[in-house]
Short mmCIF file of C-alpha atoms in Angstrom, two decimals:
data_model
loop_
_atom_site.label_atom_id
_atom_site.label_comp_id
_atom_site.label_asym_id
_atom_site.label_seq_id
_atom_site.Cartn_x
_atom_site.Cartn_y
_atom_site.Cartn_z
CA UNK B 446 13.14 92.94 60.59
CA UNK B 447 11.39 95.90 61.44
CA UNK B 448 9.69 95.81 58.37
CA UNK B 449 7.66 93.13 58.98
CA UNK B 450 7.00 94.83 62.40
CA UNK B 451 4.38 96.58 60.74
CA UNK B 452 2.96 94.26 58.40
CA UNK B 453 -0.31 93.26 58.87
CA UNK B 454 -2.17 90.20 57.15
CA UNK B 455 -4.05 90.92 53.72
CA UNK B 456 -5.93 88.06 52.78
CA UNK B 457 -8.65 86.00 54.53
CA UNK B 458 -9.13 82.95 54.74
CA UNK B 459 -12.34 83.23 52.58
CA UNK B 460 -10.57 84.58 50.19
CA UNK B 461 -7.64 82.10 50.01
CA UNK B 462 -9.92 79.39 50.13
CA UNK B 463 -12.09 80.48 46.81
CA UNK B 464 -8.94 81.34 45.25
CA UNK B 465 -7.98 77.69 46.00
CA UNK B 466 -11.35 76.57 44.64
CA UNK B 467 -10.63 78.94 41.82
CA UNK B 468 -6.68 76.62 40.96
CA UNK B 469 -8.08 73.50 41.65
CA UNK B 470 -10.69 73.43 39.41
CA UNK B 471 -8.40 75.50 36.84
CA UNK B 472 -6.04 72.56 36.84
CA UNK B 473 -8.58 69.36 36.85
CA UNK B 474 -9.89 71.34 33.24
CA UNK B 475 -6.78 70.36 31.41
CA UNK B 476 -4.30 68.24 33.48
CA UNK B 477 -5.27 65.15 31.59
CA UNK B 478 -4.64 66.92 28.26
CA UNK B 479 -1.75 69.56 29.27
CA UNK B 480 0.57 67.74 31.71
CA UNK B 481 2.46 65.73 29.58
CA UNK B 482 4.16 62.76 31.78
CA UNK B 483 3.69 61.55 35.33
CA UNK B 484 6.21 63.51 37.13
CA UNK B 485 5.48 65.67 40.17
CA UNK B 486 7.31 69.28 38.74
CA UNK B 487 5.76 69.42 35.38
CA UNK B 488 3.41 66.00 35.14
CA UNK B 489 0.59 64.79 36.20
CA UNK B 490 1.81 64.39 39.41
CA UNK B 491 1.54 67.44 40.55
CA UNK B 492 -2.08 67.59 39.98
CA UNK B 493 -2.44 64.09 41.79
CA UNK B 494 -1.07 65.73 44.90
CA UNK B 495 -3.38 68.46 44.39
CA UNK B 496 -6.44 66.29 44.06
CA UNK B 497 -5.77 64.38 47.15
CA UNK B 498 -4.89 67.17 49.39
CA UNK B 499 -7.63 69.44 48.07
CA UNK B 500 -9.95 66.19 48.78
CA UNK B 501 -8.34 65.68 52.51
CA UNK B 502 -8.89 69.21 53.28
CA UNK B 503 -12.62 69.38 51.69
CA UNK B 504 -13.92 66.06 52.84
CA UNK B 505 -15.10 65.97 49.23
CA UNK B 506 -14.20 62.16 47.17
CA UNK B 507 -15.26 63.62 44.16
CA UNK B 508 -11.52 65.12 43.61
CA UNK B 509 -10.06 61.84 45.09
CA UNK B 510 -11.95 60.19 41.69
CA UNK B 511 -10.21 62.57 39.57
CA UNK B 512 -6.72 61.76 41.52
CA UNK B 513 -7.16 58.30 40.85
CA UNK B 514 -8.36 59.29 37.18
CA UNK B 515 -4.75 61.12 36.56
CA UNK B 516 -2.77 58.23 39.00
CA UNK B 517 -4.10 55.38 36.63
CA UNK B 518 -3.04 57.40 33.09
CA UNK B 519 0.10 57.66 34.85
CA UNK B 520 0.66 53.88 35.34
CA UNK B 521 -0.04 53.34 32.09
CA UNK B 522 2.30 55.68 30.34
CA UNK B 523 5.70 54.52 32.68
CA UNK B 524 7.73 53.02 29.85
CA UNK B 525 9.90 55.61 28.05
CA UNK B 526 8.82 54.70 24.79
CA UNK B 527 5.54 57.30 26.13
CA UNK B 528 7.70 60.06 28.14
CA UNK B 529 7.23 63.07 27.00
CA UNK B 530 9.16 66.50 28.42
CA UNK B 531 10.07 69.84 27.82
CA UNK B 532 11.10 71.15 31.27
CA UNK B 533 12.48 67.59 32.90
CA UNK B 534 14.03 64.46 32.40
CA UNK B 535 12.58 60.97 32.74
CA UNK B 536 14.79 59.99 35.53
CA UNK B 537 14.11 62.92 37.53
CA UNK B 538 10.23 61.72 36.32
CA UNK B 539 10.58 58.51 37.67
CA UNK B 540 11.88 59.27 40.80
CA UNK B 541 9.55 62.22 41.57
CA UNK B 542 6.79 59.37 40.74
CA UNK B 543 7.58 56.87 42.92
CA UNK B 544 7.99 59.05 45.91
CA UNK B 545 4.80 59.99 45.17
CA UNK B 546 3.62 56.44 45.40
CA UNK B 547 5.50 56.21 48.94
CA UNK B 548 3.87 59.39 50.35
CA UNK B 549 0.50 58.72 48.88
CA UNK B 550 -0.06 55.23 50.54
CA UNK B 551 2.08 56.24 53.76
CA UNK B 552 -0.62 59.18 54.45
CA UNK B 553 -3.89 56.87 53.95
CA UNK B 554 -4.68 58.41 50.06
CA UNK B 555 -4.49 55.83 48.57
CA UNK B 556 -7.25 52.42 49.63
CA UNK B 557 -6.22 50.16 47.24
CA UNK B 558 -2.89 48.69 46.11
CA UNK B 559 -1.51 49.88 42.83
CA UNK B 560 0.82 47.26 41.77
CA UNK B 561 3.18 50.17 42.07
CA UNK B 562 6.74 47.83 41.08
CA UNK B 563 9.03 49.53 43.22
CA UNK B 564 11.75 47.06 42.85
CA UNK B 565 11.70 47.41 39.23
CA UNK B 566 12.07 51.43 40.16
CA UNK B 567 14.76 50.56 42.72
CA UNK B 568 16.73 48.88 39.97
CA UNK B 569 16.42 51.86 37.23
CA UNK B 570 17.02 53.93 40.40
CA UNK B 571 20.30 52.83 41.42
CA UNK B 572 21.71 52.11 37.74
CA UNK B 573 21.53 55.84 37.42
CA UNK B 574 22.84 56.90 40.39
CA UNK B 575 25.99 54.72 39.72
CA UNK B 576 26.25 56.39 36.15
CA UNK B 577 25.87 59.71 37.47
CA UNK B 578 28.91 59.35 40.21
CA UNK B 579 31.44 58.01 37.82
CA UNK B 580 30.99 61.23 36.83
CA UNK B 581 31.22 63.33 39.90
CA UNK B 582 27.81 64.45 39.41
CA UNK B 583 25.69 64.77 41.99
CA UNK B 584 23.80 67.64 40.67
CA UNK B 585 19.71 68.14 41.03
CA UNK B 586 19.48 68.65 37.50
CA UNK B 587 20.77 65.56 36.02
CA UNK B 588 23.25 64.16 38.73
CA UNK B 589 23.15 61.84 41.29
CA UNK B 590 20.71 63.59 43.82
CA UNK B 591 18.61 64.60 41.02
CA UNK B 592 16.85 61.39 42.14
CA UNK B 593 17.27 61.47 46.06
CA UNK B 594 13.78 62.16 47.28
CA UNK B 595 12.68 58.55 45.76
CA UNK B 596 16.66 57.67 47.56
CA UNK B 597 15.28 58.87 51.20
CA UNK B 598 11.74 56.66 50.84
CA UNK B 599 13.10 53.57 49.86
CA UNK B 600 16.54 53.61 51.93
CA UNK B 601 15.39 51.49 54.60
CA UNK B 602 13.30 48.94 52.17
CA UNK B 603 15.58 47.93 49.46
CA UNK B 604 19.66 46.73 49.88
CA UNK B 605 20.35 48.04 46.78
CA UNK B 606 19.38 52.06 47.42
CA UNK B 607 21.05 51.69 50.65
CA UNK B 608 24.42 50.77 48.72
CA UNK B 609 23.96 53.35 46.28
CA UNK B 610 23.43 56.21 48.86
CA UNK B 611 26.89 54.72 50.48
CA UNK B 612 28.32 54.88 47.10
CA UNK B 613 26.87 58.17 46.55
CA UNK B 614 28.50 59.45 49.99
CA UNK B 615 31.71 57.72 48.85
CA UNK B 616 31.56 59.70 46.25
CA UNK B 617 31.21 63.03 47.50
CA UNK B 618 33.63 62.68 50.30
CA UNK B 619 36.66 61.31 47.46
CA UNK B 620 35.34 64.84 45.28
CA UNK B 621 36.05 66.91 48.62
CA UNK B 622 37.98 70.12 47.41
CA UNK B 623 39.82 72.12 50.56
CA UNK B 624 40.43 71.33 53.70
CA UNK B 625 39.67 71.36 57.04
CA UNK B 626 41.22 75.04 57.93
CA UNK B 627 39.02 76.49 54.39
CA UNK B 628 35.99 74.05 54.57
CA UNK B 629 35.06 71.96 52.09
CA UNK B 630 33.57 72.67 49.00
CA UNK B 631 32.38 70.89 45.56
CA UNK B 632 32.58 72.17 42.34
CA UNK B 633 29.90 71.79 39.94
CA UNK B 634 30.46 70.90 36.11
CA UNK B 635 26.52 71.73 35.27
CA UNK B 636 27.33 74.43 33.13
CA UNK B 637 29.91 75.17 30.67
CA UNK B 638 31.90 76.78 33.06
CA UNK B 639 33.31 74.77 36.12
CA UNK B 640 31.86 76.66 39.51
CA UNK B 641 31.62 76.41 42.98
CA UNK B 642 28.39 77.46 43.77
CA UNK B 643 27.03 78.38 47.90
CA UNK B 644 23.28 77.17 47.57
CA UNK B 645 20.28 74.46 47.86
CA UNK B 646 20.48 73.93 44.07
CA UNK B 647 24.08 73.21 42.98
CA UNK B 648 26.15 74.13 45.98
CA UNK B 649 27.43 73.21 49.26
CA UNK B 650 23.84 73.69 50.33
CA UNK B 651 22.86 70.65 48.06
CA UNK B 652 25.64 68.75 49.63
CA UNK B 653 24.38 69.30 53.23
CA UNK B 654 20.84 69.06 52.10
CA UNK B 655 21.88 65.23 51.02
CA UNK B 656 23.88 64.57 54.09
CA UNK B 657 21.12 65.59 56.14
CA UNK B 658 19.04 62.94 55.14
CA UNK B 659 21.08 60.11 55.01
CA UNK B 660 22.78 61.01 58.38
CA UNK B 661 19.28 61.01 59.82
CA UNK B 662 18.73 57.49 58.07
CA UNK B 663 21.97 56.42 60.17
CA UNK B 664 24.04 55.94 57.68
CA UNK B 665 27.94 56.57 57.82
CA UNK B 666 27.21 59.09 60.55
CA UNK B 667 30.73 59.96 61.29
CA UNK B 668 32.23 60.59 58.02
CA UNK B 669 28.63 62.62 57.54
CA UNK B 670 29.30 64.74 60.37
CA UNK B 671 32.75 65.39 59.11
CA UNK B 672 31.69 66.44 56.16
CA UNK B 673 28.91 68.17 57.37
CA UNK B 674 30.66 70.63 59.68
CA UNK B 675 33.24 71.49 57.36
CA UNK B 676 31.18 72.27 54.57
CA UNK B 677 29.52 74.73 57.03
CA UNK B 678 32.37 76.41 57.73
CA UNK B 679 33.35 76.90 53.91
CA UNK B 680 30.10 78.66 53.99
CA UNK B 681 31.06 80.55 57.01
CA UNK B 682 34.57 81.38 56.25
CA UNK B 683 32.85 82.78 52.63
CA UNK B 684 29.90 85.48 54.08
CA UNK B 685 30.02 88.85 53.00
CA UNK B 686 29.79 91.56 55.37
CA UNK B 687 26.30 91.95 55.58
CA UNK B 688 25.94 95.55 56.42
CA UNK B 689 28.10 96.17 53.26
CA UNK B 690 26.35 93.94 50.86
CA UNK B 691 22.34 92.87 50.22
CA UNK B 692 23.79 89.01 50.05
CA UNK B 693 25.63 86.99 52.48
CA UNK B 694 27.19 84.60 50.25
CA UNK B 695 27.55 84.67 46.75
CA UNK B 696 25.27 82.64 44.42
CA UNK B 697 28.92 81.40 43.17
CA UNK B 698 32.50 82.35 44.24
CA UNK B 699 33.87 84.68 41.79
CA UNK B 700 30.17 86.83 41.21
CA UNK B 701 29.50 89.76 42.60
CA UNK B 702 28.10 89.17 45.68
CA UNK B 703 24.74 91.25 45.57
CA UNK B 704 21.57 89.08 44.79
CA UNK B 705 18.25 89.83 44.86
CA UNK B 706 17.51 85.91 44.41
CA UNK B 707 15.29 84.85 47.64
CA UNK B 708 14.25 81.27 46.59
CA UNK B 709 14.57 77.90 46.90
CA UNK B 710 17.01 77.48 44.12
CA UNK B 711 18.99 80.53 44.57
CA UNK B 712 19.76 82.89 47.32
CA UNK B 713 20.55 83.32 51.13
CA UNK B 714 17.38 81.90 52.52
CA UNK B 715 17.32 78.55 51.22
CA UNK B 716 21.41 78.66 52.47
CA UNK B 717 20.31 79.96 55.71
CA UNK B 718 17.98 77.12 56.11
CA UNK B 719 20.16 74.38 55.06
CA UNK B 720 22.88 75.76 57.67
CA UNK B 721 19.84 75.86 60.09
CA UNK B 722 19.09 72.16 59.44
CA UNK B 723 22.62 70.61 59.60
CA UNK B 724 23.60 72.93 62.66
CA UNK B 725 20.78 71.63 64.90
CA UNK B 726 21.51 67.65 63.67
CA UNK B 727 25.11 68.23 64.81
CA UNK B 728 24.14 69.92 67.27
CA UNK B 729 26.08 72.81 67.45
CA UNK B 730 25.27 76.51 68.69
CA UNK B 731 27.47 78.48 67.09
CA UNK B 732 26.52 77.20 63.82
CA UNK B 733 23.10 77.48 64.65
CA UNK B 734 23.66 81.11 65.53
CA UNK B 735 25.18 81.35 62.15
CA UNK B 736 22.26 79.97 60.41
CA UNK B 737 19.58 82.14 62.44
CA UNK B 738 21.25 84.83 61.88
CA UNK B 739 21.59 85.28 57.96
CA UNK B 740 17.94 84.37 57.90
CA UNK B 741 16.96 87.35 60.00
CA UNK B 742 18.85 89.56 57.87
CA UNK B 743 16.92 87.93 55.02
CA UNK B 744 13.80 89.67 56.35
CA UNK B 745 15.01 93.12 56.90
CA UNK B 746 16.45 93.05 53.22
CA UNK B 747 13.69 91.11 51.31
CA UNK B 748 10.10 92.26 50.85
CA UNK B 749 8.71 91.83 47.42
CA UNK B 750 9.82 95.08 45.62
CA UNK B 751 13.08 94.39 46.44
CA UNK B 752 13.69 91.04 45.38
CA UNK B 753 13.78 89.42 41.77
CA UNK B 754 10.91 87.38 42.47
CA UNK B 755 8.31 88.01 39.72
CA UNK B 756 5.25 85.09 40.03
CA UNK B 757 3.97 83.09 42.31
CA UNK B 758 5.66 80.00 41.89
CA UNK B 759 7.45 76.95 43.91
CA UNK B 760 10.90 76.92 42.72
CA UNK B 761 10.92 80.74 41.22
CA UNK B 762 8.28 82.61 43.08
CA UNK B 763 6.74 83.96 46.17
CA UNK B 764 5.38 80.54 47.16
CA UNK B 765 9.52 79.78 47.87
CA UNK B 766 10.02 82.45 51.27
CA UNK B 767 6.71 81.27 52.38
CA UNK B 768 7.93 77.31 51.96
CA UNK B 769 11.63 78.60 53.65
CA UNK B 770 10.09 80.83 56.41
CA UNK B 771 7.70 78.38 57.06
CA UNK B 772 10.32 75.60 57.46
CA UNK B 773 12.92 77.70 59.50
CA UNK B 774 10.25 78.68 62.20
CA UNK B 775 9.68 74.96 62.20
CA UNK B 776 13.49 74.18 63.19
CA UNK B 777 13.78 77.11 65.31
CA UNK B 778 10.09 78.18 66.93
CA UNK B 779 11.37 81.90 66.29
CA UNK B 780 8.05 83.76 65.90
CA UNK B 781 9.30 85.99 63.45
CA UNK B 782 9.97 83.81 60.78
CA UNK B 783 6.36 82.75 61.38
CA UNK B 784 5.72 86.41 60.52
CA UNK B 785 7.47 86.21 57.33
CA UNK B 786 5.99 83.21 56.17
CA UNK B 787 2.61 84.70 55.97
CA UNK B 788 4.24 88.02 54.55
CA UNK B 789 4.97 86.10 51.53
CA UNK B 790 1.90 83.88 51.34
CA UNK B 791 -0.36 87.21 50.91
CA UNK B 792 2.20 88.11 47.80
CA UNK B 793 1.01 85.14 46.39
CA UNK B 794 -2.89 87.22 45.88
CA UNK B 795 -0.48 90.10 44.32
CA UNK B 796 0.77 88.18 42.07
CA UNK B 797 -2.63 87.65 40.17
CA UNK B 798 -2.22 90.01 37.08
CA UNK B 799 -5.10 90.94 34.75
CA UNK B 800 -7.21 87.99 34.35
CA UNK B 801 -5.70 85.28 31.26
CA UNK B 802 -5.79 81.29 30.97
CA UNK B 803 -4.21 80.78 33.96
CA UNK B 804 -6.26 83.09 36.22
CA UNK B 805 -3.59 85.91 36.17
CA UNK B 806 -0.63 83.86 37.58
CA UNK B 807 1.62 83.71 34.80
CA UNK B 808 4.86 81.72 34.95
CA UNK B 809 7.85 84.07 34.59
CA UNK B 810 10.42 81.92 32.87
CA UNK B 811 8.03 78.76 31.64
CA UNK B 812 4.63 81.01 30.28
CA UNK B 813 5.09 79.67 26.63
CA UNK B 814 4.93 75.78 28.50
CA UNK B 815 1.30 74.76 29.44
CA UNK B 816 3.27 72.29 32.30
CA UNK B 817 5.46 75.14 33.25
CA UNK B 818 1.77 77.18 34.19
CA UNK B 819 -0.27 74.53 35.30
CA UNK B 820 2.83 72.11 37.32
CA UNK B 821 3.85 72.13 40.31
CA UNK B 822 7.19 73.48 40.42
CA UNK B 823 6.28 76.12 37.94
CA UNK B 824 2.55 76.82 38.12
CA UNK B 825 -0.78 76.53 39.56
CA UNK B 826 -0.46 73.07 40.98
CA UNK B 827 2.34 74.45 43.00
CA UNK B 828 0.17 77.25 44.04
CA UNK B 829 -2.65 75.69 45.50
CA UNK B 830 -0.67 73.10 47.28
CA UNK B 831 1.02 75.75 48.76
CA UNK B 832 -2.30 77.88 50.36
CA UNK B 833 -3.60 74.23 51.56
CA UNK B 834 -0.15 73.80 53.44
CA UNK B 835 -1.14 76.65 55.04
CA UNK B 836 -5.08 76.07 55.40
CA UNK B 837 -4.43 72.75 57.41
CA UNK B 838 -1.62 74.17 59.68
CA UNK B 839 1.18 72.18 57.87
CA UNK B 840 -1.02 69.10 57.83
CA UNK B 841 -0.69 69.04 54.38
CA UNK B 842 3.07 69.62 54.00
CA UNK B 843 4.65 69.78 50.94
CA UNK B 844 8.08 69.76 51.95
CA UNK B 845 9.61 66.74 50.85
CA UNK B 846 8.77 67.90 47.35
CA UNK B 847 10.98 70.66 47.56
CA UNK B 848 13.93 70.40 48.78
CA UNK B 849 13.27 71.45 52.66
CA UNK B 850 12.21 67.92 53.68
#
């Protein structure tokens, strides 16, 4: 931690703010043309999200127009006969959509009503869900909570979601492997090879993560909990020394435990946070203790040379610590993880290579995919959400778009 002991801030806000200007406009040039469905990751969604925060923050309607521009070629392309994808899946589409919807008109963007048919989304919804658990999976790529964050919105409006996140609980508690003296733990069929992974993205954090959310909802809160705390403790009962080792846990058990993964899909700070999260609902210190204390050793170990971090992106890039960070000092008040959240949101500036069509912040893994460098969960979209989250002091949160609701 002493690292960031001596780190002092980089960027102003001048600067952040024309860089935002800079995105923004970057973005509205070809979202209509380039972002190929209405999802949030990789659609047009994204840039919806950006338009109305960017408006909120700047007082300035003229980007709520183009918002409502991108919303309405959105409700027009819905059917899948129109989806198009490269990096997603229409159900994943869908559901990222409609939460949109939800958070759009909850938080006073939208005036007008859209005819938004959310029962007819509840329906497709839940017929997925159920198709996804007779298979035991419940993975965010093309499993059950692949479709959760439209799940958590709609829970307490519509019988049917309610019934499917039961079922969905059901599930997951019958596909329990271990026991109470190991912890339990879920094995993932996502990949060829069966594995039993630690994390946010296929492991027992996604389990918690899930839990979390429904448990706050009020649903099954005892068989949660059980679950809950003995998942933790598989994570416990798993740590690596971690004065012998640069990970805690291993990204899945059989790997070599070293990692120099530090996002939200993979590595010990999105597990820290997760642990974080479920220790403080069930209210328990020594878990909590747990948590805090994998993320501190997260900041000692992880500054931006020695991580595998290599844009600026949501899901792969720097914009992930500051997102984590950001939502762990939240949890905790902890000023250091405060610290570290702005550590990471001035490597978002270094990440701006020589100048190309995407003002220097190429994608790592998605640059041959104009959605994967101008979306959300890959790209600028992502980006510029991410400095207004910080411009407005959290008022314009991102974080039930990913994964830290």
């Amino acid at each position: 931690m002493e690292l960031l002991d001596k780190y002092e801030r980089q960027l102003t806000q001048p600067q952040t703010e024309k860089l935002l200007l800079d995105i923004v406009t970057k973005v509205n040039s070809t979202a209509d043309t380039q972002l190929p469905n209405f999802g949030i990751g990789t659609g047009k969604g994204g840039a919806i999200l950006l338009n109305c925060h960017y408006g909120k923050l700047t007082g300035n309607d003229e980007y709520y127009a183009i918002a409502e521009k991108l919303l309405m070629a959105s409700l027009q392309s819905l059917s899948p006969g129109e989806y198009k994808t490269v990096l997603s899946n229409y159900f994943i589409d869908l559901a990222e959509f409609g939460t949109l919807i939800g958070y759009l008109e909850e938080n006073g963007h939208l005036n007008d009503d859209t005819g938004f048919a959310y029962d007819e989304f509840d329906t497709l919804i839940a017929d997925r869900i159920q198709s996804t658990i007779e298979k035991r999976n419940f993975g965010l790529g093309n499993g059950a909570l692949s479709v959760s964050s439209y799940l958590y919105r709609r829970i307490d409006h519509s019988p049917l979601l309610l019934n499917a996140a039961v079922n969905i609980l059901e599930a997951i508690y019958q596909a329990r492997e271990g026991d109470k003296e190991t912890g339990y733990y879920w094995t993932t069929h996502y990949f060829e090879e069966p594995r039993v992974y630690t994390g946010l993205s296929h492991g027992n954090g996604m389990i918690l993560n899930f839990l979390c959310s429904i448990h706050e909802k009020g649903i099954e809160k005892e068989k949660c909990e059980e679950l809950m705390y003995y998942a933790l403790r598989f994570l416990l009962l798993n740590r690596a020394d971690p004065n012998l080792s640069d990970s805690n846990f291993p990204l899945w058990l059989g790997r070599d435990i070293d990692s120099r993964n530090h996002c939200i899909v993979y590595g010990d700070l999105s597990t820290a946070y997760i642990i974080i999260k479920t220790a403080k609902i069930l209210e328990d210190a020594d878990y909590l203790a747990f948590g805090i204390d994998v993320a501190k050793d997260t900041i000692g170990k992880h500054r931006i040379e020695n991580t595998s971090l290599m844009d600026a992106s949501i899901k792969y890039g720097v914009s992930s610590p500051y997102i984590l960070y950001n939502r762990i000092f939240q949890l905790t008040g902890i000023e250091a993880f405060k610290k570290a959240a702005v550590y990471w949101l001035d490597q978002i500036s270094e990440m701006k290579k020589n100048e190309t069509e995407y003002l220097g912040f190429n994608s790592h893994f998605f640059k041959k995919y104009p959605e994967g460098q101008l979306g959300f969960s890959f790209g600028l979209a992502g980006i510029g959400l991410v400095l207004m989250q910080y411009l407005s002091d959290g008022e314009l949160s991102i974080n039930e778009f990913t994964w830290t609701p």
